[in-house]
mmCIF file of C-alpha atoms in Angstrom:
data_model
loop_
_atom_site.group_PDB
_atom_site.id
_atom_site.type_symbol
_atom_site.label_atom_id
_atom_site.label_comp_id
_atom_site.label_asym_id
_atom_site.label_seq_id
_atom_site.Cartn_x
_atom_site.Cartn_y
_atom_site.Cartn_z
ATOM 1 C CA MET A 27 36.567 -39.940 -134.698
ATOM 2 C CA SER A 28 33.674 -37.748 -135.788
ATOM 3 C CA SER A 29 33.052 -35.239 -132.816
ATOM 4 C CA SER A 30 29.660 -35.955 -131.055
ATOM 5 C CA LEU A 31 28.863 -33.009 -128.990
ATOM 6 C CA ARG A 32 26.887 -29.795 -130.791
ATOM 7 C CA PRO A 33 26.921 -25.983 -130.048
ATOM 8 C CA PRO A 34 24.755 -24.449 -128.046
ATOM 9 C CA ALA A 35 22.005 -23.063 -128.524
ATOM 10 C CA PRO A 36 21.015 -20.350 -129.672
ATOM 11 C CA ARG A 37 19.414 -20.251 -126.693
ATOM 12 C CA PRO A 38 19.460 -21.437 -122.814
ATOM 13 C CA CYS A 39 16.897 -23.712 -122.455
ATOM 14 C CA GLU A 40 13.566 -22.624 -119.856
ATOM 15 C CA SER A 41 15.140 -25.109 -117.240
ATOM 16 C CA CYS A 42 19.068 -24.159 -117.650
ATOM 17 C CA PRO A 43 20.317 -23.883 -113.863
ATOM 18 C CA TYR A 44 22.900 -21.156 -115.402
ATOM 19 C CA ARG A 45 19.054 -18.505 -116.426
ATOM 20 C CA ARG A 46 18.733 -15.956 -113.667
ATOM 21 C CA ASP A 47 14.601 -16.168 -114.200
ATOM 22 C CA VAL A 48 14.536 -20.162 -113.877
ATOM 23 C CA PRO A 49 12.933 -21.005 -110.203
ATOM 24 C CA ALA A 50 14.940 -22.709 -107.541
ATOM 25 C CA GLY A 51 14.867 -26.420 -106.915
ATOM 26 C CA ILE A 52 14.713 -27.747 -110.790
ATOM 27 C CA TRP A 53 17.526 -30.133 -110.837
ATOM 28 C CA ALA A 54 18.952 -32.590 -107.907
ATOM 29 C CA SER A 55 21.626 -30.353 -105.430
ATOM 30 C CA GLU A 56 24.075 -32.416 -106.771
ATOM 31 C CA GLU A 57 23.359 -31.001 -110.200
ATOM 32 C CA TYR A 58 23.530 -28.136 -108.940
ATOM 33 C CA GLU A 59 26.873 -28.721 -107.505
ATOM 34 C CA LYS A 60 28.790 -29.210 -110.445
ATOM 35 C CA LEU A 61 28.180 -25.686 -111.408
ATOM 36 C CA ARG A 62 30.579 -24.823 -109.064
ATOM 37 C CA ARG A 63 33.114 -26.554 -110.082
ATOM 38 C CA TYR A 64 33.577 -24.943 -113.520
ATOM 39 C CA ASP A 65 34.609 -21.412 -111.841
ATOM 40 C CA ALA A 66 37.880 -23.166 -109.940
ATOM 41 C CA ASP A 67 41.179 -22.638 -112.001
ATOM 42 C CA THR A 68 41.767 -24.076 -115.187
ATOM 43 C CA PRO A 69 43.662 -26.979 -114.150
ATOM 44 C CA TYR A 70 41.383 -28.084 -111.302
ATOM 45 C CA GLN A 71 38.477 -27.732 -112.955
ATOM 46 C CA PRO A 72 36.394 -30.926 -114.667
ATOM 47 C CA THR A 73 37.406 -32.263 -117.569
ATOM 48 C CA ARG A 74 33.958 -32.718 -118.931
ATOM 49 C CA VAL A 75 31.999 -30.440 -121.078
ATOM 50 C CA PHE A 76 28.766 -29.234 -119.605
ATOM 51 C CA GLN A 77 25.834 -30.546 -121.686
ATOM 52 C CA CYS A 78 22.776 -29.810 -122.108
ATOM 53 C CA HIS A 79 20.317 -31.320 -119.517
ATOM 54 C CA GLN A 80 17.553 -31.393 -121.821
ATOM 55 C CA ALA A 81 18.672 -34.343 -124.073
ATOM 56 C CA ASP A 82 18.487 -38.141 -122.372
ATOM 57 C CA ALA A 83 21.820 -39.729 -121.526
ATOM 58 C CA ASP A 84 21.734 -41.867 -123.732
ATOM 59 C CA SER A 85 21.030 -40.025 -126.679
ATOM 60 C CA ASP A 86 23.594 -39.598 -129.719
ATOM 61 C CA VAL A 87 22.905 -36.165 -130.021
ATOM 62 C CA ARG A 88 24.471 -34.423 -127.113
ATOM 63 C CA ARG A 89 24.610 -30.709 -127.356
ATOM 64 C CA VAL A 90 26.767 -28.120 -125.120
ATOM 65 C CA CYS A 91 24.966 -26.172 -122.468
ATOM 66 C CA ALA A 92 24.509 -22.871 -123.981
ATOM 67 C CA GLY A 93 24.419 -21.766 -119.976
ATOM 68 C CA TRP A 94 27.380 -23.030 -119.301
ATOM 69 C CA ALA A 95 29.119 -21.549 -122.361
ATOM 70 C CA GLY A 96 27.694 -18.082 -121.847
ATOM 71 C CA CYS A 97 28.442 -18.145 -117.813
ATOM 72 C CA HIS A 98 32.038 -19.088 -118.043
ATOM 73 C CA GLU A 99 35.269 -17.883 -120.178
ATOM 74 C CA GLY A 100 35.209 -20.779 -122.959
ATOM 75 C CA ASP A 101 38.838 -20.183 -123.382
ATOM 76 C CA ASP A 102 39.487 -20.663 -119.616
ATOM 77 C CA LEU A 103 37.354 -24.419 -119.817
ATOM 78 C CA LEU A 104 39.685 -27.170 -119.334
ATOM 79 C CA ALA A 105 37.030 -29.244 -121.020
ATOM 80 C CA LEU A 106 37.161 -27.994 -123.737
ATOM 81 C CA ARG A 107 40.530 -27.725 -124.370
ATOM 82 C CA LEU A 108 40.525 -31.687 -123.602
ATOM 83 C CA ALA A 109 37.285 -32.290 -125.535
ATOM 84 C CA VAL A 110 39.284 -30.648 -128.645
ATOM 85 C CA LEU A 111 42.466 -33.082 -127.776
ATOM 86 C CA ASN A 112 40.456 -36.244 -127.712
ATOM 87 C CA GLY A 113 38.404 -35.925 -130.536
ATOM 88 C CA SER A 114 34.808 -35.211 -128.978
ATOM 89 C CA MET A 115 34.299 -31.755 -129.985
ATOM 90 C CA ASP A 116 35.281 -30.368 -133.543
ATOM 91 C CA THR A 117 37.481 -26.652 -133.665
ATOM 92 C CA THR A 118 33.898 -25.141 -135.271
ATOM 93 C CA THR A 119 32.132 -26.029 -132.018
ATOM 94 C CA TYR A 120 35.121 -25.270 -129.885
ATOM 95 C CA ARG A 121 34.706 -21.235 -131.351
ATOM 96 C CA ALA A 122 31.477 -21.579 -131.190
ATOM 97 C CA VAL A 123 31.601 -22.086 -127.271
ATOM 98 C CA VAL A 124 34.290 -19.619 -126.490
ATOM 99 C CA GLU A 125 32.282 -16.987 -128.608
ATOM 100 C CA TYR A 126 28.932 -17.636 -127.549
ATOM 101 C CA GLU A 127 26.831 -14.996 -125.800
ATOM 102 C CA SER A 128 23.653 -15.609 -124.351
ATOM 103 C CA SER A 129 20.443 -13.394 -125.307
ATOM 104 C CA VAL A 130 18.927 -14.243 -121.820
ATOM 105 C CA PRO A 131 20.606 -12.949 -118.510
ATOM 106 C CA LEU A 132 22.438 -15.558 -116.705
ATOM 107 C CA PHE A 133 24.278 -16.153 -113.294
ATOM 108 C CA PRO A 134 27.933 -14.331 -113.420
ATOM 109 C CA SER A 135 29.037 -18.019 -112.258
ATOM 110 C CA GLY A 136 28.761 -21.541 -111.398
ATOM 111 C CA SER A 137 28.553 -20.843 -107.351
ATOM 112 C CA ALA A 138 25.945 -18.221 -107.922
ATOM 113 C CA ALA A 139 23.885 -20.443 -110.074
ATOM 114 C CA ALA A 140 24.008 -23.031 -107.534
ATOM 115 C CA SER A 141 23.151 -21.070 -104.790
ATOM 116 C CA HIS A 142 20.167 -19.820 -106.430
ATOM 117 C CA GLY A 143 19.183 -23.561 -107.464
ATOM 118 C CA GLN A 144 20.315 -25.298 -104.106
ATOM 119 C CA ALA A 145 17.807 -22.827 -102.107
ATOM 120 C CA GLY A 146 14.711 -24.175 -103.839
ATOM 121 C CA THR A 147 15.527 -28.075 -103.466
ATOM 122 C CA ALA A 148 13.930 -28.478 -100.404
ATOM 123 C CA ALA A 149 10.081 -26.821 -101.357
ATOM 124 C CA PRO A 150 9.999 -26.407 -105.177
ATOM 125 C CA THR A 151 7.521 -23.819 -105.837
ATOM 126 C CA GLU A 152 4.412 -24.508 -108.197
ATOM 127 C CA ASP A 153 6.644 -22.937 -111.356
ATOM 128 C CA ALA A 154 9.318 -25.618 -110.428
ATOM 129 C CA ARG A 155 7.099 -28.047 -110.137
ATOM 130 C CA ARG A 156 5.404 -27.612 -113.798
ATOM 131 C CA LEU A 157 9.819 -27.623 -114.911
ATOM 132 C CA ILE A 158 10.280 -30.673 -113.166
ATOM 133 C CA ASP A 159 7.619 -32.542 -114.820
ATOM 134 C CA LYS A 160 8.048 -31.370 -117.912
ATOM 135 C CA ILE A 161 12.124 -32.354 -117.965
ATOM 136 C CA SER A 162 10.291 -35.662 -116.552
ATOM 137 C CA ARG A 163 8.034 -36.052 -120.019
ATOM 138 C CA THR A 164 11.455 -35.190 -122.036
ATOM 139 C CA ARG A 165 14.489 -36.992 -120.036
ATOM 140 C CA GLY A 166 13.662 -40.900 -121.000
ATOM 141 C CA ASP A 167 16.456 -41.636 -118.389
ATOM 142 C CA LEU A 168 15.493 -39.856 -115.021
ATOM 143 C CA VAL A 169 14.135 -41.949 -112.991
ATOM 144 C CA GLU A 170 12.397 -40.841 -109.068
#
């Protein structure tokens, strides 16, 4: 089985929920809630790798979220270990995630990123709406 997950992008995308400079309320509250779970002790974390939101869910080209890779200690991520074991990630991609350093400021935890993002879901700013529109055009699998 060939690996399907690619390494993180050189820099987190402009709508990454882990970036400190992204307006709140870009994603649905449930999407932000997922970020908190990766802060748990390793055995209690989600088993799926957090992937970049920029690609369609049906796309064959999936990339590890650069913000997720930069926010969390890769060696402590259960999802990374399992991805290598189940063949969805090769060891080169694993190392790229573990060694990743973001070129833009990120929140110090998934919980901090989630709190910021969820604070804007009820009334997104104009900047947030601009990004929401851009994401909607890029992601054909999203429906309102």
